[in-house]
mmCIF file of C-alpha atoms in Angstrom:
data_model
loop_
_atom_site.group_PDB
_atom_site.id
_atom_site.type_symbol
_atom_site.label_atom_id
_atom_site.label_comp_id
_atom_site.label_asym_id
_atom_site.label_seq_id
_atom_site.Cartn_x
_atom_site.Cartn_y
_atom_site.Cartn_z
ATOM 1 C CA MET A 1076 -0.272 0.280 -0.057
ATOM 2 C CA ALA A 1077 1.297 3.862 -1.137
ATOM 3 C CA THR A 1078 0.494 6.469 1.841
ATOM 4 C CA ARG A 1079 -0.560 10.255 0.126
ATOM 5 C CA THR A 1080 0.402 12.850 2.446
ATOM 6 C CA VAL A 1081 -2.716 15.213 2.159
ATOM 7 C CA ASP A 1082 -1.281 19.200 3.341
ATOM 8 C CA LEU A 1083 -4.471 20.660 5.233
ATOM 9 C CA ARG A 1084 -2.199 23.804 6.302
ATOM 10 C CA SER A 1085 -4.907 25.822 4.105
ATOM 11 C CA ASP A 1086 -6.565 25.933 0.893
ATOM 12 C CA THR A 1087 -4.370 28.031 -0.559
ATOM 13 C CA VAL A 1088 -1.790 25.486 -0.666
ATOM 14 C CA THR A 1089 -3.534 23.734 -3.660
ATOM 15 C CA LYS A 1090 -2.485 22.358 -7.229
ATOM 16 C CA PRO A 1091 -3.866 22.995 -10.363
ATOM 17 C CA THR A 1092 -5.123 19.754 -11.260
ATOM 18 C CA GLU A 1093 -4.818 17.900 -14.774
ATOM 19 C CA ALA A 1094 -7.695 20.001 -16.678
ATOM 20 C CA MET A 1095 -6.597 23.376 -15.466
ATOM 21 C CA ARG A 1096 -3.019 22.217 -17.114
ATOM 22 C CA ALA A 1097 -4.522 21.380 -20.857
ATOM 23 C CA ALA A 1098 -6.317 24.567 -20.568
ATOM 24 C CA MET A 1099 -3.380 26.519 -19.777
ATOM 25 C CA ALA A 1100 -1.498 24.644 -22.722
ATOM 26 C CA THR A 1101 -4.385 25.563 -24.837
ATOM 27 C CA ALA A 1102 -5.288 28.739 -24.021
ATOM 28 C CA GLU A 1103 -6.352 31.543 -26.246
ATOM 29 C CA VAL A 1104 -4.162 35.031 -25.405
ATOM 30 C CA ASP A 1105 -3.450 37.917 -26.626
ATOM 31 C CA ASP A 1106 -2.248 41.292 -24.647
ATOM 32 C CA ASP A 1107 -4.503 42.473 -21.574
ATOM 33 C CA VAL A 1108 -2.512 45.799 -21.024
ATOM 34 C CA PHE A 1109 -4.859 46.399 -23.922
ATOM 35 C CA GLY A 1110 -7.753 44.530 -22.807
ATOM 36 C CA ALA A 1111 -7.399 42.501 -25.649
ATOM 37 C CA ASP A 1112 -6.989 39.304 -24.020
ATOM 38 C CA PRO A 1113 -10.129 36.920 -24.874
ATOM 39 C CA THR A 1114 -9.530 34.264 -22.544
ATOM 40 C CA ALA A 1115 -9.613 36.814 -19.240
ATOM 41 C CA VAL A 1116 -12.130 38.794 -21.160
ATOM 42 C CA LYS A 1117 -14.540 35.826 -20.808
ATOM 43 C CA LEU A 1118 -12.847 35.069 -16.889
ATOM 44 C CA GLN A 1119 -14.073 38.283 -15.909
ATOM 45 C CA SER A 1120 -17.288 38.693 -17.491
ATOM 46 C CA GLU A 1121 -18.054 34.977 -16.081
ATOM 47 C CA VAL A 1122 -16.996 36.268 -12.901
ATOM 48 C CA ALA A 1123 -19.270 40.075 -13.305
ATOM 49 C CA LYS A 1124 -22.361 37.743 -14.307
ATOM 50 C CA MET A 1125 -21.918 35.449 -11.269
ATOM 51 C CA MET A 1126 -21.985 38.471 -8.770
ATOM 52 C CA GLY A 1127 -24.660 40.158 -10.840
ATOM 53 C CA LYS A 1128 -22.336 43.379 -11.554
ATOM 54 C CA GLU A 1129 -21.507 44.933 -14.515
ATOM 55 C CA ALA A 1130 -18.096 44.161 -15.357
ATOM 56 C CA GLY A 1131 -15.192 42.793 -13.548
ATOM 57 C CA LEU A 1132 -11.310 42.888 -14.047
ATOM 58 C CA PHE A 1133 -7.960 39.965 -13.201
ATOM 59 C CA VAL A 1134 -5.982 40.798 -10.665
ATOM 60 C CA PRO A 1135 -2.387 38.679 -9.442
ATOM 61 C CA SER A 1136 -3.762 37.689 -5.954
ATOM 62 C CA GLY A 1137 -6.910 39.364 -3.344
ATOM 63 C CA THR A 1138 -4.603 41.674 -1.722
ATOM 64 C CA MET A 1139 -3.757 44.105 -5.320
ATOM 65 C CA GLY A 1140 -7.894 43.405 -5.243
ATOM 66 C CA ASN A 1141 -8.690 44.431 -2.002
ATOM 67 C CA LEU A 1142 -6.029 47.370 -2.418
ATOM 68 C CA ILE A 1143 -7.289 48.963 -6.123
ATOM 69 C CA SER A 1144 -10.890 48.388 -4.505
ATOM 70 C CA VAL A 1145 -10.217 50.519 -1.542
ATOM 71 C CA LEU A 1146 -8.160 53.108 -3.644
ATOM 72 C CA VAL A 1147 -11.353 53.659 -6.393
ATOM 73 C CA HIS A 1148 -13.592 54.758 -3.656
ATOM 74 C CA CYS A 1149 -11.517 56.734 -1.244
ATOM 75 C CA ASP A 1150 -9.171 58.192 -4.039
ATOM 76 C CA VAL A 1151 -9.005 61.381 -2.627
ATOM 77 C CA ARG A 1152 -5.331 61.181 -0.203
ATOM 78 C CA GLY A 1153 -6.843 61.238 3.465
ATOM 79 C CA SER A 1154 -9.571 59.110 3.460
ATOM 80 C CA GLU A 1155 -10.956 56.583 5.880
ATOM 81 C CA VAL A 1156 -12.146 53.368 5.825
ATOM 82 C CA ILE A 1157 -13.950 51.111 8.099
ATOM 83 C CA LEU A 1158 -13.205 47.429 8.912
ATOM 84 C CA GLY A 1159 -12.933 45.050 11.084
ATOM 85 C CA ASN A 1160 -10.301 45.346 13.967
ATOM 86 C CA ASN A 1161 -9.599 41.217 12.922
ATOM 87 C CA SER A 1162 -9.859 41.611 9.064
ATOM 88 C CA HIS A 1163 -7.667 40.548 6.562
ATOM 89 C CA ILE A 1164 -7.474 43.342 4.737
ATOM 90 C CA HIS A 1165 -6.411 45.230 8.295
ATOM 91 C CA ILE A 1166 -3.685 42.619 9.713
ATOM 92 C CA TYR A 1167 -2.396 40.666 6.195
ATOM 93 C CA GLU A 1168 -2.162 42.851 3.676
ATOM 94 C CA ASN A 1169 0.865 45.132 4.363
ATOM 95 C CA GLY A 1170 -0.598 48.646 5.158
ATOM 96 C CA GLY A 1171 -1.191 48.940 2.029
ATOM 97 C CA ILE A 1172 -4.135 51.384 1.662
ATOM 98 C CA ALA A 1173 -2.533 52.939 4.124
ATOM 99 C CA THR A 1174 1.582 53.273 2.670
ATOM 100 C CA ILE A 1175 -0.164 53.466 -1.122
ATOM 101 C CA GLY A 1176 -3.380 54.917 -1.363
ATOM 102 C CA GLY A 1177 -3.072 57.459 2.173
ATOM 103 C CA VAL A 1178 -6.212 55.984 3.554
ATOM 104 C CA HIS A 1179 -6.614 55.825 7.329
ATOM 105 C CA PRO A 1180 -8.275 52.493 8.385
ATOM 106 C CA ARG A 1181 -10.942 53.461 11.059
ATOM 107 C CA PRO A 1182 -11.097 49.043 12.872
ATOM 108 C CA VAL A 1183 -14.453 48.381 14.506
ATOM 109 C CA LYS A 1184 -14.602 44.963 16.495
ATOM 110 C CA ASN A 1185 -15.119 41.951 14.809
ATOM 111 C CA ASN A 1186 -17.613 39.672 16.760
ATOM 112 C CA GLU A 1187 -16.873 36.105 17.202
ATOM 113 C CA ASN A 1188 -18.866 35.844 13.937
ATOM 114 C CA GLY A 1189 -17.281 38.026 11.577
ATOM 115 C CA THR A 1190 -19.792 40.879 11.907
ATOM 116 C CA MET A 1191 -19.165 43.936 13.364
ATOM 117 C CA ASP A 1192 -21.848 45.784 15.359
ATOM 118 C CA ILE A 1193 -24.144 47.960 12.973
ATOM 119 C CA ASP A 1194 -24.395 50.670 15.945
ATOM 120 C CA LEU A 1195 -20.138 50.686 16.670
ATOM 121 C CA ILE A 1196 -19.900 50.697 12.449
ATOM 122 C CA GLU A 1197 -22.449 54.440 12.467
ATOM 123 C CA ASP A 1198 -20.369 55.473 16.040
ATOM 124 C CA ALA A 1199 -17.207 55.536 14.029
ATOM 125 C CA ILE A 1200 -18.758 56.888 10.427
ATOM 126 C CA ARG A 1201 -17.159 60.849 10.604
ATOM 127 C CA ASP A 1202 -19.258 64.174 11.081
ATOM 128 C CA PRO A 1203 -17.956 65.770 7.683
ATOM 129 C CA ARG A 1204 -18.702 68.582 9.802
ATOM 130 C CA GLY A 1205 -14.859 67.819 11.351
ATOM 131 C CA GLU A 1206 -13.775 67.393 8.316
ATOM 132 C CA LEU A 1207 -11.171 70.258 9.405
ATOM 133 C CA VAL A 1208 -9.571 68.434 11.751
ATOM 134 C CA TYR A 1209 -10.369 64.013 10.671
ATOM 135 C CA PRO A 1210 -10.392 61.918 8.034
ATOM 136 C CA THR A 1211 -12.874 61.882 5.724
ATOM 137 C CA THR A 1212 -15.254 58.351 6.075
ATOM 138 C CA ARG A 1213 -15.853 57.225 2.489
ATOM 139 C CA LEU A 1214 -16.180 53.735 2.217
ATOM 140 C CA ILE A 1215 -17.140 50.414 5.188
ATOM 141 C CA CYS A 1216 -15.292 46.729 4.193
ATOM 142 C CA LEU A 1217 -16.982 43.347 5.597
ATOM 143 C CA GLU A 1218 -15.078 39.738 4.827
ATOM 144 C CA ASN A 1219 -17.536 36.900 3.308
ATOM 145 C CA SER A 1220 -16.715 33.994 4.611
ATOM 146 C CA HIS A 1221 -14.403 36.159 7.833
ATOM 147 C CA GLY A 1222 -10.990 33.528 7.846
ATOM 148 C CA ASN A 1223 -9.663 35.384 11.254
ATOM 149 C CA THR A 1224 -12.525 33.858 12.816
ATOM 150 C CA GLY A 1225 -12.528 30.543 11.351
ATOM 151 C CA GLY A 1226 -14.462 31.121 8.333
ATOM 152 C CA ARG A 1227 -17.407 31.812 9.483
ATOM 153 C CA CYS A 1228 -19.996 33.501 6.866
ATOM 154 C CA LEU A 1229 -21.877 36.837 7.250
ATOM 155 C CA PRO A 1230 -26.053 36.306 6.352
ATOM 156 C CA VAL A 1231 -26.703 38.382 3.987
ATOM 157 C CA GLU A 1232 -29.771 40.348 6.242
ATOM 158 C CA TYR A 1233 -26.641 41.603 7.571
ATOM 159 C CA ILE A 1234 -24.622 42.843 4.505
ATOM 160 C CA ASP A 1235 -28.244 44.645 3.410
ATOM 161 C CA SER A 1236 -28.203 45.757 6.729
ATOM 162 C CA VAL A 1237 -24.574 46.812 6.319
ATOM 163 C CA GLY A 1238 -25.398 48.402 2.650
ATOM 164 C CA GLU A 1239 -28.497 50.334 3.770
ATOM 165 C CA LEU A 1240 -26.460 51.925 6.640
ATOM 166 C CA ALA A 1241 -23.683 53.073 3.511
ATOM 167 C CA LYS A 1242 -25.722 54.460 1.548
ATOM 168 C CA LYS A 1243 -27.437 56.761 4.287
ATOM 169 C CA HIS A 1244 -24.626 58.241 4.755
ATOM 170 C CA GLY A 1245 -23.368 58.601 1.238
ATOM 171 C CA LEU A 1246 -20.671 55.330 1.629
ATOM 172 C CA LYS A 1247 -19.355 52.971 -0.826
ATOM 173 C CA LEU A 1248 -19.223 49.210 0.927
ATOM 174 C CA HIS A 1249 -16.211 46.533 -0.578
ATOM 175 C CA ILE A 1250 -16.675 42.876 0.183
ATOM 176 C CA ASP A 1251 -13.145 41.084 0.352
ATOM 177 C CA GLY A 1252 -14.973 37.918 -0.518
ATOM 178 C CA ALA A 1253 -11.719 35.541 -1.046
ATOM 179 C CA ARG A 1254 -13.781 32.981 -0.271
ATOM 180 C CA ILE A 1255 -17.430 34.378 -0.943
ATOM 181 C CA PHE A 1256 -18.620 31.351 -3.231
ATOM 182 C CA ASN A 1257 -17.747 29.119 0.352
ATOM 183 C CA ALA A 1258 -20.110 31.643 2.051
ATOM 184 C CA SER A 1259 -22.847 30.848 -0.331
ATOM 185 C CA VAL A 1260 -23.051 27.309 -0.187
ATOM 186 C CA ALA A 1261 -22.751 27.122 3.683
ATOM 187 C CA LEU A 1262 -25.474 29.971 3.971
ATOM 188 C CA GLY A 1263 -27.620 28.312 0.717
ATOM 189 C CA ILE A 1264 -27.966 32.359 -0.603
ATOM 190 C CA PRO A 1265 -26.752 33.072 -4.454
ATOM 191 C CA VAL A 1266 -23.873 34.435 -4.696
ATOM 192 C CA ASP A 1267 -25.227 37.126 -6.662
ATOM 193 C CA ARG A 1268 -27.864 37.682 -3.569
ATOM 194 C CA LEU A 1269 -24.928 37.915 -0.883
ATOM 195 C CA VAL A 1270 -23.565 40.548 -2.389
ATOM 196 C CA GLN A 1271 -26.321 42.562 -4.053
ATOM 197 C CA ALA A 1272 -25.865 45.254 -1.216
ATOM 198 C CA ALA A 1273 -22.022 45.835 -2.635
ATOM 199 C CA ASP A 1274 -20.284 48.528 -4.641
ATOM 200 C CA SER A 1275 -17.635 46.249 -5.295
ATOM 201 C CA VAL A 1276 -16.416 42.670 -4.253
ATOM 202 C CA SER A 1277 -12.964 41.281 -4.408
ATOM 203 C CA VAL A 1278 -13.371 37.405 -5.234
ATOM 204 C CA CYS A 1279 -10.469 34.911 -5.080
ATOM 205 C CA LEU A 1280 -10.023 32.042 -7.449
ATOM 206 C CA SER A 1281 -6.508 30.420 -5.641
ATOM 207 C CA LYS A 1282 -8.096 29.506 -2.196
ATOM 208 C CA GLY A 1283 -11.026 27.148 -2.574
ATOM 209 C CA LEU A 1284 -12.070 27.270 -5.694
ATOM 210 C CA GLY A 1285 -7.699 26.110 -6.170
ATOM 211 C CA ALA A 1286 -7.032 28.037 -9.185
ATOM 212 C CA PRO A 1287 -2.916 29.125 -9.351
ATOM 213 C CA VAL A 1288 -3.539 31.939 -9.087
ATOM 214 C CA GLY A 1289 -5.633 35.393 -9.016
ATOM 215 C CA SER A 1290 -8.693 37.179 -7.973
ATOM 216 C CA VAL A 1291 -11.385 39.173 -10.147
ATOM 217 C CA ILE A 1292 -12.478 42.381 -9.050
ATOM 218 C CA VAL A 1293 -16.705 43.507 -9.992
ATOM 219 C CA GLY A 1294 -18.137 46.610 -9.700
ATOM 220 C CA SER A 1295 -20.200 49.602 -12.255
ATOM 221 C CA GLU A 1296 -18.332 49.752 -15.530
ATOM 222 C CA THR A 1297 -16.797 52.603 -14.162
ATOM 223 C CA PHE A 1298 -15.528 51.734 -11.020
ATOM 224 C CA ILE A 1299 -13.424 48.853 -13.163
ATOM 225 C CA THR A 1300 -12.176 51.464 -15.475
ATOM 226 C CA LYS A 1301 -10.728 53.543 -13.024
ATOM 227 C CA ALA A 1302 -9.607 50.049 -11.489
ATOM 228 C CA ARG A 1303 -8.093 48.838 -14.854
ATOM 229 C CA ARG A 1304 -5.172 51.741 -14.174
ATOM 230 C CA LEU A 1305 -4.594 51.152 -10.658
ATOM 231 C CA ARG A 1306 -3.985 47.808 -11.476
ATOM 232 C CA LYS A 1307 -1.277 48.811 -14.182
ATOM 233 C CA THR A 1308 0.024 51.873 -11.241
ATOM 234 C CA LEU A 1309 1.026 48.823 -9.341
ATOM 235 C CA GLY A 1310 1.999 46.185 -11.985
ATOM 236 C CA GLY A 1311 -0.700 43.961 -11.875
ATOM 237 C CA GLY A 1312 -0.702 44.571 -16.071
ATOM 238 C CA MET A 1313 0.262 41.333 -16.877
ATOM 239 C CA ARG A 1314 0.089 40.971 -20.971
ATOM 240 C CA GLN A 1315 -1.040 36.956 -21.972
ATOM 241 C CA VAL A 1316 -2.862 36.454 -18.807
ATOM 242 C CA GLY A 1317 -5.300 34.421 -20.525
ATOM 243 C CA VAL A 1318 -2.495 31.489 -19.696
ATOM 244 C CA ILE A 1319 -4.055 32.096 -16.103
ATOM 245 C CA CYS A 1320 -7.229 33.080 -16.592
ATOM 246 C CA ALA A 1321 -8.098 29.299 -18.121
ATOM 247 C CA ALA A 1322 -6.909 27.440 -14.962
ATOM 248 C CA ALA A 1323 -9.499 29.821 -13.131
ATOM 249 C CA LEU A 1324 -12.556 28.947 -15.966
ATOM 250 C CA VAL A 1325 -12.022 25.614 -15.373
ATOM 251 C CA ALA A 1326 -12.254 26.009 -11.472
ATOM 252 C CA LEU A 1327 -15.639 28.021 -11.768
ATOM 253 C CA GLN A 1328 -16.509 24.800 -13.652
ATOM 254 C CA GLU A 1329 -15.332 21.857 -11.987
ATOM 255 C CA ASN A 1330 -14.572 22.959 -8.400
ATOM 256 C CA LEU A 1331 -17.762 24.923 -7.433
ATOM 257 C CA ILE A 1332 -19.766 21.776 -7.056
ATOM 258 C CA LYS A 1333 -17.005 20.241 -4.791
ATOM 259 C CA LEU A 1334 -17.401 23.081 -1.870
ATOM 260 C CA GLU A 1335 -20.444 21.329 0.173
ATOM 261 C CA GLY A 1336 -18.151 18.565 0.203
ATOM 262 C CA ASP A 1337 -15.026 20.433 1.823
ATOM 263 C CA HIS A 1338 -17.767 22.255 4.464
ATOM 264 C CA LYS A 1339 -18.796 18.210 5.122
ATOM 265 C CA ASN A 1340 -15.586 17.412 5.428
ATOM 266 C CA ALA A 1341 -14.325 20.435 7.615
ATOM 267 C CA LYS A 1342 -16.886 19.519 10.165
ATOM 268 C CA VAL A 1343 -15.873 15.800 10.090
ATOM 269 C CA LEU A 1344 -12.330 17.188 10.606
ATOM 270 C CA ALA A 1345 -13.829 19.389 13.772
ATOM 271 C CA GLU A 1346 -15.914 16.731 15.253
ATOM 272 C CA GLY A 1347 -12.297 14.097 15.325
ATOM 273 C CA LEU A 1348 -9.602 16.892 16.682
ATOM 274 C CA ASN A 1349 -12.357 17.860 19.698
ATOM 275 C CA GLN A 1350 -12.116 14.319 20.387
ATOM 276 C CA ILE A 1351 -8.351 14.389 21.005
ATOM 277 C CA LYS A 1352 -7.317 14.855 24.660
ATOM 278 C CA GLY A 1353 -5.635 17.954 24.794
ATOM 279 C CA LEU A 1354 -7.272 19.491 21.689
ATOM 280 C CA ARG A 1355 -10.434 21.740 22.213
ATOM 281 C CA VAL A 1356 -12.318 22.527 18.315
ATOM 282 C CA ASN A 1357 -15.555 24.735 18.835
ATOM 283 C CA VAL A 1358 -16.749 22.876 16.232
ATOM 284 C CA ALA A 1359 -20.628 24.277 15.848
ATOM 285 C CA ALA A 1360 -18.476 27.539 14.809
ATOM 286 C CA VAL A 1361 -16.808 25.447 11.777
ATOM 287 C CA GLU A 1362 -19.333 26.466 8.471
ATOM 288 C CA THR A 1363 -16.810 26.063 5.908
ATOM 289 C CA ASN A 1364 -12.952 24.911 5.152
ATOM 290 C CA ILE A 1365 -11.453 26.300 7.903
ATOM 291 C CA ILE A 1366 -11.114 25.027 11.106
ATOM 292 C CA PHE A 1367 -9.141 26.068 14.309
ATOM 293 C CA PHE A 1368 -8.127 24.309 17.218
ATOM 294 C CA ASP A 1369 -6.504 25.215 20.673
ATOM 295 C CA ILE A 1370 -4.083 23.139 22.668
ATOM 296 C CA VAL A 1371 -5.025 22.700 26.677
ATOM 297 C CA GLU A 1372 -3.354 24.828 28.481
ATOM 298 C CA GLY A 1373 -1.315 22.327 30.642
ATOM 299 C CA SER A 1374 -1.628 20.065 28.341
ATOM 300 C CA LYS A 1375 1.114 17.742 27.259
ATOM 301 C CA ILE A 1376 0.078 17.295 23.855
ATOM 302 C CA SER A 1377 3.286 17.166 21.652
ATOM 303 C CA GLY A 1378 3.761 18.129 17.918
ATOM 304 C CA GLU A 1379 4.996 14.530 17.571
ATOM 305 C CA LYS A 1380 1.801 12.982 19.954
ATOM 306 C CA LEU A 1381 -0.968 15.132 17.683
ATOM 307 C CA TYR A 1382 0.381 14.090 13.969
ATOM 308 C CA LYS A 1383 0.883 10.543 16.003
ATOM 309 C CA HIS A 1384 -3.136 10.606 16.859
ATOM 310 C CA LEU A 1385 -3.886 12.408 13.439
ATOM 311 C CA VAL A 1386 -2.879 9.684 11.656
ATOM 312 C CA GLU A 1387 -4.342 7.173 13.129
ATOM 313 C CA ARG A 1388 -7.445 8.926 12.187
ATOM 314 C CA GLY A 1389 -6.411 8.482 9.128
ATOM 315 C CA VAL A 1390 -6.838 12.778 8.607
ATOM 316 C CA PHE A 1391 -2.870 13.660 7.372
ATOM 317 C CA VAL A 1392 -2.251 10.912 6.023
ATOM 318 C CA MET A 1393 -4.440 8.621 3.737
ATOM 319 C CA LEU A 1394 -3.982 4.836 2.478
ATOM 320 C CA GLU A 1395 -4.806 4.387 -1.445
ATOM 321 C CA GLY A 1396 -4.333 1.597 -3.673
ATOM 322 C CA PRO A 1397 -1.193 -0.279 -4.658
ATOM 323 C CA SER A 1398 1.560 1.968 -6.395
#
C-alpha cells in the first residue's frame, strides 16, 4: 500500500488539476493590458455575471484586488475606511491602503461570527462637519467568509443592513470575498444575492476554488475603468494573462460543486479533533473550510503526539491502492 500526505495547512496550497493544466496549455491569449486577451475577457465577464455586477477585472492576488478597490472608492488622500479589527485587509495586507493610498483605517471590533455591530459601524462614521480635523469616511469593508474567525459566514440580512447604512451616509461598501463562494454554499444563498448590497467585491480564485493564481474584482463599469488604470500603476498588468485565467475558468466550472463536500469534510475533521485529549475545537463554529483548534493549557500533547493521533485517524495520511 502507498501512502499520500494530505496537506491541510491552507486552501492556498492546492495544486492545479490536469484539466487546469490542459486548459492553460491551449489557452487563447492576447495582450490583456490592451484589454484584448479573450480568455481574460471571458473570465472577467463570467465572474461579473455570477456576482450580478456590470464588469470585472482580473488581478494577480486578493491583496491587490482589495487595495485597488479601496483606492478607487477612496480616491482622495486622507479618506477613511471602516473595517474589522480582525479583517484580512487590516492585518495581513502590509498596510497597503495607508502606505500606498494614503487611506486611514478605522477599525471596528469583529464579533466571533465575523460581523461588526451596526451601531458601532455607524458610531465610527465621521461627522462631515469635523473635516477640518478628521479624515473623511468614504468606505465600509466587510469580509465574507471571515477568515480570522474561522471561516464564519456573514448572513445576507446583515450585509443588506450594512449596505443600507452605507447609502444613508453616502458611503460605498466593498466586500473582501476571498471565499465568497464558500459563504454562498454554506448559507444556501445565491452569490449574486449575497453581494447585492456591495459596490465592489474581490473574488479569489486560488483559495477554495483551487485555481493556481489570481482574483477578480467586480463592480460598475465606471469602477472597473478606474480599477484597470490602478492595476497598471501597481504593476498588475500581465500581458498574456489568459494562460492563468484559463485555469480559473476550469475552477469555476469544476470546483464550485465540490465546496459543499469540503465543508462537510471540515466538520467531520473538527469533530474528530475535538475527541483528541488535549485539543479543543468549537465544532459549532465550523461553517466552511477553515478549522481552528486550541491546545488546552497544561496538556502534555506534543507536535509528535498530535501527528500520531491524526495519522491514526486517517487525517493527514490516507491509504491508497498499490502504487
